[in-house]
Short mmCIF file of C-alpha atoms and ligand atoms in Angstrom, two decimals:
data_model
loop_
_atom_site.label_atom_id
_atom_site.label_comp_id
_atom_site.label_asym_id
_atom_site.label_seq_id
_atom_site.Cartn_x
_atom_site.Cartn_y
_atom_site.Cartn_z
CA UNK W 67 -16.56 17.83 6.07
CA UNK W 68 -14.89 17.84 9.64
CA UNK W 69 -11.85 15.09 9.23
CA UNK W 70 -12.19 14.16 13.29
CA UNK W 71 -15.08 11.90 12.32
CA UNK W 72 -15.00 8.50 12.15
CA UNK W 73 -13.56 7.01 8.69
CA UNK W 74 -17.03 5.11 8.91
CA UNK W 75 -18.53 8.04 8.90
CA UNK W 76 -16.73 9.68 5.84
CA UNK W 77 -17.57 6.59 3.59
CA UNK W 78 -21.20 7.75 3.54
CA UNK W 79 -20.88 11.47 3.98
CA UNK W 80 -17.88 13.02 2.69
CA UNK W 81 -17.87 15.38 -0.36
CA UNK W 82 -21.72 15.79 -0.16
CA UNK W 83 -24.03 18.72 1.12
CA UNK W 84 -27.19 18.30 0.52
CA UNK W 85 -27.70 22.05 0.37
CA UNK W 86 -25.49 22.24 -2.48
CA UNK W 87 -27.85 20.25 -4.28
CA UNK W 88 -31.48 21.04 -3.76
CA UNK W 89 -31.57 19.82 -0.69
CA UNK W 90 -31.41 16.23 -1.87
CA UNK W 91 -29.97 13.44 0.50
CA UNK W 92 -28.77 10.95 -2.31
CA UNK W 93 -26.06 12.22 -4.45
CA UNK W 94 -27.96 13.81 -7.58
CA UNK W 95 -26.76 12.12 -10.78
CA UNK W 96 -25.76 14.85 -13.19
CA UNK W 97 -25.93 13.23 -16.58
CA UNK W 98 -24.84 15.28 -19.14
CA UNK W 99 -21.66 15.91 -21.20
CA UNK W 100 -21.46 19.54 -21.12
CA UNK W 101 -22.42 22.97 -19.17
CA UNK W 102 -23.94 26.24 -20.28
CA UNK W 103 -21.50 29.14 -19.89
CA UNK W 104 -23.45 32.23 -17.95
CA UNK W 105 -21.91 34.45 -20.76
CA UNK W 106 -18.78 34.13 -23.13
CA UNK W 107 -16.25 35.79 -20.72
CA UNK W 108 -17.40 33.24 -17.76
CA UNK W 109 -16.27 30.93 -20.39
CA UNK W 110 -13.24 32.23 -21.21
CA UNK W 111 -12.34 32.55 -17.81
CA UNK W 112 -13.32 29.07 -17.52
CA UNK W 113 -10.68 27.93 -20.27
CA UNK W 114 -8.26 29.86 -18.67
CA UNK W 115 -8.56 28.60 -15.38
CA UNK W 116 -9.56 31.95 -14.18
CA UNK W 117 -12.92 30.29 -13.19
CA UNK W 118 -13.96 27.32 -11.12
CA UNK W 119 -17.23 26.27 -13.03
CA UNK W 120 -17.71 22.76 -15.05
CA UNK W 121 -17.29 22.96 -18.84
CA UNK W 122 -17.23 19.38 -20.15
CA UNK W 123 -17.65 16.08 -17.98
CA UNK W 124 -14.31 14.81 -19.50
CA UNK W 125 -13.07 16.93 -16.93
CA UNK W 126 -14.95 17.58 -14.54
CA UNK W 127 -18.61 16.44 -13.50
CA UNK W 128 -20.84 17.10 -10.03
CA UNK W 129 -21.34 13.64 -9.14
CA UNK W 130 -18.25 12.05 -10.03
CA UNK W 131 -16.84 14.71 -7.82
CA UNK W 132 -18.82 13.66 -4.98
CA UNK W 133 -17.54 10.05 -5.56
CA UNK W 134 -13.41 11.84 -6.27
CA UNK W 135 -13.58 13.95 -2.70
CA UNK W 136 -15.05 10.68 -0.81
CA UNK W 137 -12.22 8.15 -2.37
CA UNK W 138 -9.77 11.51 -1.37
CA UNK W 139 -10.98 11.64 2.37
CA UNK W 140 -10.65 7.76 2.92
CA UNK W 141 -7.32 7.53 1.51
CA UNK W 142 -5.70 10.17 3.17
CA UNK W 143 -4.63 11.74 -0.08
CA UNK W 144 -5.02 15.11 -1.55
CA UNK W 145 -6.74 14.95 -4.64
CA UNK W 146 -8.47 12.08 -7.04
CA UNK W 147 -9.32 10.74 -9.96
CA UNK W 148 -12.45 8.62 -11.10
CA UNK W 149 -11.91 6.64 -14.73
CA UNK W 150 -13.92 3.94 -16.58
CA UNK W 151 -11.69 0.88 -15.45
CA UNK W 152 -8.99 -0.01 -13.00
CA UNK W 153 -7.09 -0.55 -15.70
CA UNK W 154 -7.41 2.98 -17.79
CA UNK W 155 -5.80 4.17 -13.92
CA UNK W 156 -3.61 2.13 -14.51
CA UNK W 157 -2.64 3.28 -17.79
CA UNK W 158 -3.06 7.09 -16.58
CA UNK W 159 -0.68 6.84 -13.71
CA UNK W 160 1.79 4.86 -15.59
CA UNK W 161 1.62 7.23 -18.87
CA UNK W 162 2.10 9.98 -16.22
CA UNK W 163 5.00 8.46 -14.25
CA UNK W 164 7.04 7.51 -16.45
CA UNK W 165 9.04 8.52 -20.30
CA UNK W 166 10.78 6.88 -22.84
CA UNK W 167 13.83 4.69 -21.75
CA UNK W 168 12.66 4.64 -18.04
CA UNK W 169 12.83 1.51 -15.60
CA UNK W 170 9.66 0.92 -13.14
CA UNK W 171 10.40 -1.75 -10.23
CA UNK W 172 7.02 -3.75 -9.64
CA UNK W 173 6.07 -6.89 -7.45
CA UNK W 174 6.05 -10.57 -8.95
CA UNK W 175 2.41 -11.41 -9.61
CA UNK W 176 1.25 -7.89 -10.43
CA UNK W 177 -2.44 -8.35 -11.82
CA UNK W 178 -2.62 -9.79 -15.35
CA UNK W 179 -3.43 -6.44 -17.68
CA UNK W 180 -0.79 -4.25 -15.80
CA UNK W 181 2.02 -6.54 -16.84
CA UNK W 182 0.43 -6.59 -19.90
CA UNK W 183 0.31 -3.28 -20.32
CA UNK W 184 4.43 -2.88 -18.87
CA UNK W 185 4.83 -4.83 -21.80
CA UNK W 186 3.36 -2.76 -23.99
CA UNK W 187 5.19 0.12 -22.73
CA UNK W 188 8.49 -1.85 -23.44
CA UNK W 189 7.70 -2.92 -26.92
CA UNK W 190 6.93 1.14 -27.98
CA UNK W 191 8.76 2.94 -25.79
CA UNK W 192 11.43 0.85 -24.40
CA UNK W 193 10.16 1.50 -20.56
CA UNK W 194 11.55 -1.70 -19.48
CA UNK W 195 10.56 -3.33 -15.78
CA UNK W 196 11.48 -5.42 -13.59
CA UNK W 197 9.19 -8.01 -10.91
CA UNK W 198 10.33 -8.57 -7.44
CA UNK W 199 9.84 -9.61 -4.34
CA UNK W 200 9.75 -6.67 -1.89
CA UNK W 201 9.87 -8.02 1.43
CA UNK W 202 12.50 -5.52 2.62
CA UNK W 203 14.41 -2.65 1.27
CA UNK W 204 17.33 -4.15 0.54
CA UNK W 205 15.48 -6.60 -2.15
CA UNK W 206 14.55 -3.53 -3.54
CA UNK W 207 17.24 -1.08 -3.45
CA UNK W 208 19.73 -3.64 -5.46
CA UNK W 209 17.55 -3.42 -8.65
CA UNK W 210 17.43 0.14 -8.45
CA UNK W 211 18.86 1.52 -11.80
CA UNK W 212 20.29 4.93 -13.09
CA UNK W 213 17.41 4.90 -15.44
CA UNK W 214 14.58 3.51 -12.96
CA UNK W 215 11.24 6.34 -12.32
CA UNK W 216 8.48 3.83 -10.63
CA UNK W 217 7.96 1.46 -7.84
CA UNK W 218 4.67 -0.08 -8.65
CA UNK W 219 3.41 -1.95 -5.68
CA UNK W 220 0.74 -4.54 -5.89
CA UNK W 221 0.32 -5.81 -2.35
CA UNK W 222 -1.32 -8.57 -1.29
CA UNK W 223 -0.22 -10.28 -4.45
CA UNK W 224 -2.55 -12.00 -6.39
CA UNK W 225 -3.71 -14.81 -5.97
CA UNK W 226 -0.15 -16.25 -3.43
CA UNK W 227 -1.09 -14.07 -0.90
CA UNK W 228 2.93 -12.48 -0.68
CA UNK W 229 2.98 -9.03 1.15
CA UNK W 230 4.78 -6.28 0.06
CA UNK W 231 6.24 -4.20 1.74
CA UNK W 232 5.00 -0.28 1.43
CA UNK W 233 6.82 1.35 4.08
CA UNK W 234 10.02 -0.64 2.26
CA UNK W 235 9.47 1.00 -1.00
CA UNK W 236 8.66 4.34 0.38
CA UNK W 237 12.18 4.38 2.01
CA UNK W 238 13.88 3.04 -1.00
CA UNK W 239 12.30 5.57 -3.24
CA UNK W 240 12.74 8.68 -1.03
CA UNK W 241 16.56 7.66 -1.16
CA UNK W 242 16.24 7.55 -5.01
CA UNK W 243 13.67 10.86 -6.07
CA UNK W 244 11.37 7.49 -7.13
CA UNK W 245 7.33 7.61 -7.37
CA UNK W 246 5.40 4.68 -5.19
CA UNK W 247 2.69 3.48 -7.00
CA UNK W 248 0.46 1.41 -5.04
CA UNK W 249 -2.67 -0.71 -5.99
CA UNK W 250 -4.53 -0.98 -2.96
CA UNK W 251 -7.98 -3.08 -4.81
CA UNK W 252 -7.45 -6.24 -2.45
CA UNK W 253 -7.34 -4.01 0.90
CA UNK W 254 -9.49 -1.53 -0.09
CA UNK W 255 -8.94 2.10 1.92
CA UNK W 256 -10.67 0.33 5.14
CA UNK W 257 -7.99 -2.15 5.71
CA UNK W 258 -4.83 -0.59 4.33
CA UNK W 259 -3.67 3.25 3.68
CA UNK W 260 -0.64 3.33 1.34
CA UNK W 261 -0.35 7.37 1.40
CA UNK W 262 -0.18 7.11 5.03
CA UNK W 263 3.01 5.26 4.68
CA UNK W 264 4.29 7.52 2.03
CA UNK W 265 3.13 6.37 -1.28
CA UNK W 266 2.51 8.63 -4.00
CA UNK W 267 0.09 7.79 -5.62
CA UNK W 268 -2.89 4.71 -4.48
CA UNK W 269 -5.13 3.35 -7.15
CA UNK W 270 -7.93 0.91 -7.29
CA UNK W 271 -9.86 -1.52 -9.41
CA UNK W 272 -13.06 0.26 -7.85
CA UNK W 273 -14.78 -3.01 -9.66
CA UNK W 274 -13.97 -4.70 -6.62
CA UNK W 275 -14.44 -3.86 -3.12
CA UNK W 276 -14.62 -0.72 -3.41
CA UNK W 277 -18.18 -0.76 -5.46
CA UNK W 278 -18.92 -4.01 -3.55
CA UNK W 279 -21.86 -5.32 -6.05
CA UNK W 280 -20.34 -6.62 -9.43
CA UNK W 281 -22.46 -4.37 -11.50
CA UNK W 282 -19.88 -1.73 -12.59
CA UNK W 283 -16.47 -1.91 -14.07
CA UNK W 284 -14.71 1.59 -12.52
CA UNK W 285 -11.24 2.45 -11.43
CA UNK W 286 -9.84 5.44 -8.95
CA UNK W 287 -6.15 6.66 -8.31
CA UNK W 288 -5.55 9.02 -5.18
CA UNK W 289 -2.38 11.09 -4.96
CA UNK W 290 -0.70 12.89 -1.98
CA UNK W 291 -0.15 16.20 -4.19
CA UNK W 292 -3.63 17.70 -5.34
CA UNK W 293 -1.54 20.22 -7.71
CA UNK W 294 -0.01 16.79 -9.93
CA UNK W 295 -3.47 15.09 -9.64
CA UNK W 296 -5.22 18.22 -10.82
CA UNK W 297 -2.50 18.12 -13.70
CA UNK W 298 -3.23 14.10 -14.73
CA UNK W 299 -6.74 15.74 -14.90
CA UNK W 300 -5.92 17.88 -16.95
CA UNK W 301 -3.79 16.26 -19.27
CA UNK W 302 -3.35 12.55 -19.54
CA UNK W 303 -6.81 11.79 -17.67
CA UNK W 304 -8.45 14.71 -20.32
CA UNK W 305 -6.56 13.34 -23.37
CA UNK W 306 -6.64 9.76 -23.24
CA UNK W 307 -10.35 10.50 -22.20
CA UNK W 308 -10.78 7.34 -19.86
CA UNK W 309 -13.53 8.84 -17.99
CA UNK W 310 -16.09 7.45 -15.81
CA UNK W 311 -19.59 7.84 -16.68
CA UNK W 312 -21.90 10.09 -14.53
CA UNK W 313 -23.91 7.01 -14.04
CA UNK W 314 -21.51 4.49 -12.97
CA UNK W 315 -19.72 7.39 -10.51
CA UNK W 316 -23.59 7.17 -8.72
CA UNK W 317 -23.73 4.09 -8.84
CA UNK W 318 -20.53 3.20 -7.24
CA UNK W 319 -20.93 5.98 -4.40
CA UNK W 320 -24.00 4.38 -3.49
CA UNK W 321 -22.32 0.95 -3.06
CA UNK W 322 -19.93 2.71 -1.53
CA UNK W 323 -21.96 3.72 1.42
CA UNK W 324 -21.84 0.41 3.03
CA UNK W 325 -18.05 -0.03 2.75
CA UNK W 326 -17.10 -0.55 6.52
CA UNK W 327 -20.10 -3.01 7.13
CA UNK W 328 -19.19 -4.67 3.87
CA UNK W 329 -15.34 -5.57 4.82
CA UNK W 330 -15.82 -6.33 8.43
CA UNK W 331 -18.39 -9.32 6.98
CA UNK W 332 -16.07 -10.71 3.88
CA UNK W 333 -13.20 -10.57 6.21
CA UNK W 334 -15.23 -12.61 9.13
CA UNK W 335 -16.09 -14.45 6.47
CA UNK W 336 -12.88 -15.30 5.17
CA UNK W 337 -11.74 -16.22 8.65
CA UNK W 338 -14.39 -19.14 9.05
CA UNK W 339 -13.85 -20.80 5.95
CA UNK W 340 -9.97 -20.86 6.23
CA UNK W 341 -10.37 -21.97 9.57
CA UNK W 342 -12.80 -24.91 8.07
CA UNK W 343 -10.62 -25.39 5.21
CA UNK W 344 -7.49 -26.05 7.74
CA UNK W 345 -9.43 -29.29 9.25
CA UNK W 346 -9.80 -31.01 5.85
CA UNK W 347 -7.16 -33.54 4.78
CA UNK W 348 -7.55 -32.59 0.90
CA UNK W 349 -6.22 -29.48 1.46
CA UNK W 350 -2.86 -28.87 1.33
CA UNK W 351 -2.04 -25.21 2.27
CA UNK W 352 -3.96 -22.37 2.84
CA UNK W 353 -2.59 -18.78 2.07
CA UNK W 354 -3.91 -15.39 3.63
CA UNK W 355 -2.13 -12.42 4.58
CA UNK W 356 -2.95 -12.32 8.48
CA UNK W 357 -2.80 -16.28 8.67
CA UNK W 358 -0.08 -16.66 11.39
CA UNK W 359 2.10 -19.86 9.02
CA UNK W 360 2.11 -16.54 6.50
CA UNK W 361 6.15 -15.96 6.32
CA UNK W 362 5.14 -12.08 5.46
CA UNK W 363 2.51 -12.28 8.48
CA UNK W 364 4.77 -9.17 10.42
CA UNK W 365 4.52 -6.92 7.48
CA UNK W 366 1.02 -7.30 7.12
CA UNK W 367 0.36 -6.60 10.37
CA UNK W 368 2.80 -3.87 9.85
CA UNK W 369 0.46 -2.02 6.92
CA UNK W 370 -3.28 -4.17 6.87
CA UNK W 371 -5.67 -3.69 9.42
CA UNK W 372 -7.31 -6.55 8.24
CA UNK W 373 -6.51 -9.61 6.11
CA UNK W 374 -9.45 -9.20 4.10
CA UNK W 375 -12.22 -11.00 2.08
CA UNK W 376 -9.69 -12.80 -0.70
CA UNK W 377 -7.45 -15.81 0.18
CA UNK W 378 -5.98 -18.72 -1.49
CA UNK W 379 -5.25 -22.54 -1.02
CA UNK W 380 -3.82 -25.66 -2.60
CA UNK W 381 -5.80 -28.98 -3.14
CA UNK W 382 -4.08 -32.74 -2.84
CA UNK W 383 -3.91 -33.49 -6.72
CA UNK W 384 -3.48 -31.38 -9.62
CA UNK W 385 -5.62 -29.88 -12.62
CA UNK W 386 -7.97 -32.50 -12.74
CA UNK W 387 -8.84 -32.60 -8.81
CA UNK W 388 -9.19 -28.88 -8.74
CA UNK W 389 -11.41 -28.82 -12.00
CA UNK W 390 -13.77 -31.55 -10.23
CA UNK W 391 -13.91 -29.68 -6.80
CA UNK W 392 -14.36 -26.29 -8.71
CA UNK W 393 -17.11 -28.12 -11.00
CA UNK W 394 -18.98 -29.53 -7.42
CA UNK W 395 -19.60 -26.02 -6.11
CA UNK W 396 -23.27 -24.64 -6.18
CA UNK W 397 -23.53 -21.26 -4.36
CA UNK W 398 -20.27 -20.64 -4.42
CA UNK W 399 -20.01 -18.54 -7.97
CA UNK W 400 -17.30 -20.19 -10.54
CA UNK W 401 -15.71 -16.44 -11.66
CA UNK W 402 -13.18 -13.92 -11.58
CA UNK W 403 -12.97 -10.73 -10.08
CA UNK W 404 -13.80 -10.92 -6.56
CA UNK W 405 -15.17 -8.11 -3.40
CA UNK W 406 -18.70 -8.88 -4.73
CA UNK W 407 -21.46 -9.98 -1.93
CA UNK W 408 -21.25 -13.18 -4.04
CA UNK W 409 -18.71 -15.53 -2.90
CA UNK W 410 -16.27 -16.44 -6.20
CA UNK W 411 -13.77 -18.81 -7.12
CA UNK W 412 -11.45 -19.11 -9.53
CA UNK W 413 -8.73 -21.25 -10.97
CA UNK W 414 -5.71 -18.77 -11.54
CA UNK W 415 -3.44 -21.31 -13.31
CA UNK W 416 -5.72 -21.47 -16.37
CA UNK W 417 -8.26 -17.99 -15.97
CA UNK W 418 -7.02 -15.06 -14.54
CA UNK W 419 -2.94 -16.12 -14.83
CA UNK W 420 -3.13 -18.66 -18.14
CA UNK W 421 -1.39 -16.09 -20.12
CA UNK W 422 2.09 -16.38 -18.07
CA UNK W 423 4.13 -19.02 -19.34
CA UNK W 424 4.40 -21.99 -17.07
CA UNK W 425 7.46 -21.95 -15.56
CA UNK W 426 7.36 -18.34 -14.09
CA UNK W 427 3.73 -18.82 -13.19
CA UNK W 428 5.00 -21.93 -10.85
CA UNK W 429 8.31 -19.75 -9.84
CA UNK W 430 6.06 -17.41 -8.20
CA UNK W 431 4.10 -20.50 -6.50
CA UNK W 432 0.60 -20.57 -9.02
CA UNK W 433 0.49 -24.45 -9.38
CA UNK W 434 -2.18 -26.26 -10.95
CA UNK W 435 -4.04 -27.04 -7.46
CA UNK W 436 -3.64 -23.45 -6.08
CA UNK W 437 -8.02 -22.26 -5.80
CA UNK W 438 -8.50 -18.43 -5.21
CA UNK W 439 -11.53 -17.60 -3.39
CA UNK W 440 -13.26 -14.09 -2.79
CA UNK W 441 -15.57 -14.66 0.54
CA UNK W 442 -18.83 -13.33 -0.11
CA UNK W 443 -21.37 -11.43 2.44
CA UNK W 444 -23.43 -14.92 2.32
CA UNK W 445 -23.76 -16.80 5.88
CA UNK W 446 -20.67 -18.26 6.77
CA UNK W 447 -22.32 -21.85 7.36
CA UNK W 448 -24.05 -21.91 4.25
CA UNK W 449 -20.84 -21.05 2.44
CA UNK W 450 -18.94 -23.70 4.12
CA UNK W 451 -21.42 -26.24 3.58
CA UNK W 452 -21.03 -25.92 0.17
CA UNK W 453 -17.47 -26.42 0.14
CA UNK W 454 -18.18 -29.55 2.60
CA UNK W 455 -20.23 -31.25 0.01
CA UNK W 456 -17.71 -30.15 -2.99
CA UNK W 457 -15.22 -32.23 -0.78
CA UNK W 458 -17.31 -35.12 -0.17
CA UNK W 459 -18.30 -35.33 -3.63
CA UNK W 460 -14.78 -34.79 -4.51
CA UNK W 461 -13.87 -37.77 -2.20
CA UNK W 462 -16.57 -40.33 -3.88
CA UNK W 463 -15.14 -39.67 -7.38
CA UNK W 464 -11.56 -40.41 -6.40
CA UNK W 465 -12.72 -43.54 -4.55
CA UNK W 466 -14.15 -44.73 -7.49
CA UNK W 467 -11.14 -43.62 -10.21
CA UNK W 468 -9.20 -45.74 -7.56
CA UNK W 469 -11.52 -48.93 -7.12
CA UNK W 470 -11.96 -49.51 -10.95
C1 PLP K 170 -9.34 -6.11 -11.34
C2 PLP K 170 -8.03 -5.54 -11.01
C3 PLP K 170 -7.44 -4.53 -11.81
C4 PLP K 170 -8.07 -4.02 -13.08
O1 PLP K 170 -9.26 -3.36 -12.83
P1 PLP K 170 -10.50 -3.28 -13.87
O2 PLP K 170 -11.50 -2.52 -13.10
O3 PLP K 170 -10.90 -4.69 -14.18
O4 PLP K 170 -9.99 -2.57 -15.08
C5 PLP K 170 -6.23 -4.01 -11.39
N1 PLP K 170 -5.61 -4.45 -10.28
C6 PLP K 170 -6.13 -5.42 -9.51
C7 PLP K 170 -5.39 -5.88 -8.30
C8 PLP K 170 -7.36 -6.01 -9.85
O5 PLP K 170 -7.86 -6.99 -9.09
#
């Protein structure tokens, strides 16, 4: 498709012709595992690479491709990948990047199953890491070891809100023949562009925003170089198998669609109920990336077009208090994951970051009465309302506890 148009434009277009497909204006779904060869040497050539031509959906499948040359155009990138989770990108990219004995710099708070999965890495292969701030190069460049491969960026950081900064990394790496890794699921490719800057390689829970509905678990990684993303097709994509189905690549091209509209509501969104959230004494801070008290406000500014649907804040009181707001809450959904037209809350100090012992969890600023919340598509009163009653409810119960 022409690149001059509109990125808007590309989120529903790109990567499809309807004349390539019967004429048909939605994206056919092409479910089946394998193709018929027009004759044995077509096949051949196939194997050999003489050939373009499908041969198994492992590796390669019409609608999935659709979905890979859409995620390709958006980012900025030169090639991609579709697989059955964010995290089996995760793995891919990693498994890829890196070899026995290597060092990969990441930011503190790096989602849950990729530190679990660094540490996995260590305990077979001793790929050891490290978690950092990145605010600026030089934060980064004095960890930087003989042995080090990987800087895995995770930026905003989950659930504090800390930026990260990409453009920091890329200079830091350039300097050091590192990869940047970057997982750009909280931004999404309509607020922030990490190949642009000079990343390597962008991935995303496509779970999240990226699908938009909370009805598919799917992941994507982009890369600047088509040549090494054809070659992670071809072997660690095609060997570990982590594959997206046909099904879920359709389904997640037809959320897909409404991207643009999609962020430009959660992020509204966001933006009224922090500014609600501010005028009520039981809160204690609030935390989003754009928020002017954010210390990394410059850098986001610097990389995010947007701050987004997700945010975080801190209630007076500790576990109990934020249990009993949490427990008050009736439209807003008590869950993880988040980028869903559902507004969600969660708890990170006992769901989605319980598994980090206590002290580092509360070095990197996850107390008990931190709340992370995922702004729906919902009306912004009617969300807000519902918070305004968890407060007042809130407020009666402590009255009493204190009058008894
Ligand atoms: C959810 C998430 C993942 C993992 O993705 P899955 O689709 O659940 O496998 C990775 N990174 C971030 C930032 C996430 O939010």
């Amino acid at each position: 498709m022409n690149k001059k148009v509109h990125r808007d434009t590309l989120i529903i277009h790109e990567g499809h012709d309807p004349r390539d497909h019967q004429d048909s204006l939605a994206v056919p779904l092409y479910q089946t595992s394998t193709y018929v060869f027009p004759d044995a040497e077509s096949g051949a050539a196939r194997f050999a690479g003489e050939q373009t031509g499908n041969i198994y959906s492992r590796l390669t499948n019409p609608t999935v491709k659709v979905l890979e040359e859409r995620i390709t155009a958006l980012e900025k990138g030169a090639g991609a990948l579709a697989f059955g989770s964010g995290m089996a990108a995760v793995s891919a990219i990693l498994v890829h990047a890196t070899k026995a004995g290597d060092h990969v710099l990441c930011t503190r708070g790096i989602y849950g199953c990729t530190f679990g999965l660094l540490n996995i890495l260590e305990d077979k292969y001793g790929i050891t890491h490290d978690l950092i701030p990145m605010r600026n190069e030089d934060e980064i460049e004095k960890h930087v070891r003989p042995e080090t491969s990987v800087i895995y960026v995770e930026t905003p950081v989950n659930p504090t809100m800390e930026v990260a900064d990409i453009r920091a990394a890329v200079n830091v790496a350039r300097r050091h023949g590192l990869k940047v890794i970057v997982d750009n699921t909280f931004c999404s490719p309509y607020i922030q562009n990490p190949i642009e800057l000079g990343a390597d390689f962008v991935l995303h829970s496509a779970t999240k925003y990226i699908n938009g509905h909370g009805d598919v678990i799917a992941g994507l990684l982009i890369g600047a170089d088509r040549e090494e993303i054809e070659q992670i097709r071809m072997t660690v994509q095609k060997d570990y198998g982590g594959i997206i189905s046909p099904f879920d690549a359709w389904l997640m091209i037809r959320g897909l669609k409404t991207l643009a509209v999609r962020m430009d509501r959660h992020t509204s969104n966001a933006e009224a109920v922090l500014a609600y959230l501010k005028t009520v004494p039981a809160v204690r801070e609030v935390h989003y990336p754009l928020d002017a008290d954010n210390p990394d406000v410059e850098i986001a500014k610097r990389q995010m077009n947007a701050g987004g649907g997700i945010f975080s804040f801190t209630l007076e009181g500790g576990l109990e208090e934020a249990q009993a707001f949490l427990d008050e809450l009736k439209l807003i959904k008590l869950a993880v994951s988040l980028g869903d037209a559902e507004s969600l809350i969660q708890h990170p100090a006992t769901m989605t970051h319980s598994p980090i012992p206590e002290e580092e969890r509360l070095a990197m600023g996850i107390t008990d009465s931190m709340i992370r919340f995922s702004a729906g598509l919902e009306h912004p009163d009617d969300i807000i309302a519902d918070l305004e009653a968890a407060f007042a409810a809130l407020k009666k119960k402590t009255a009493a506890a204190t009058t008894e």
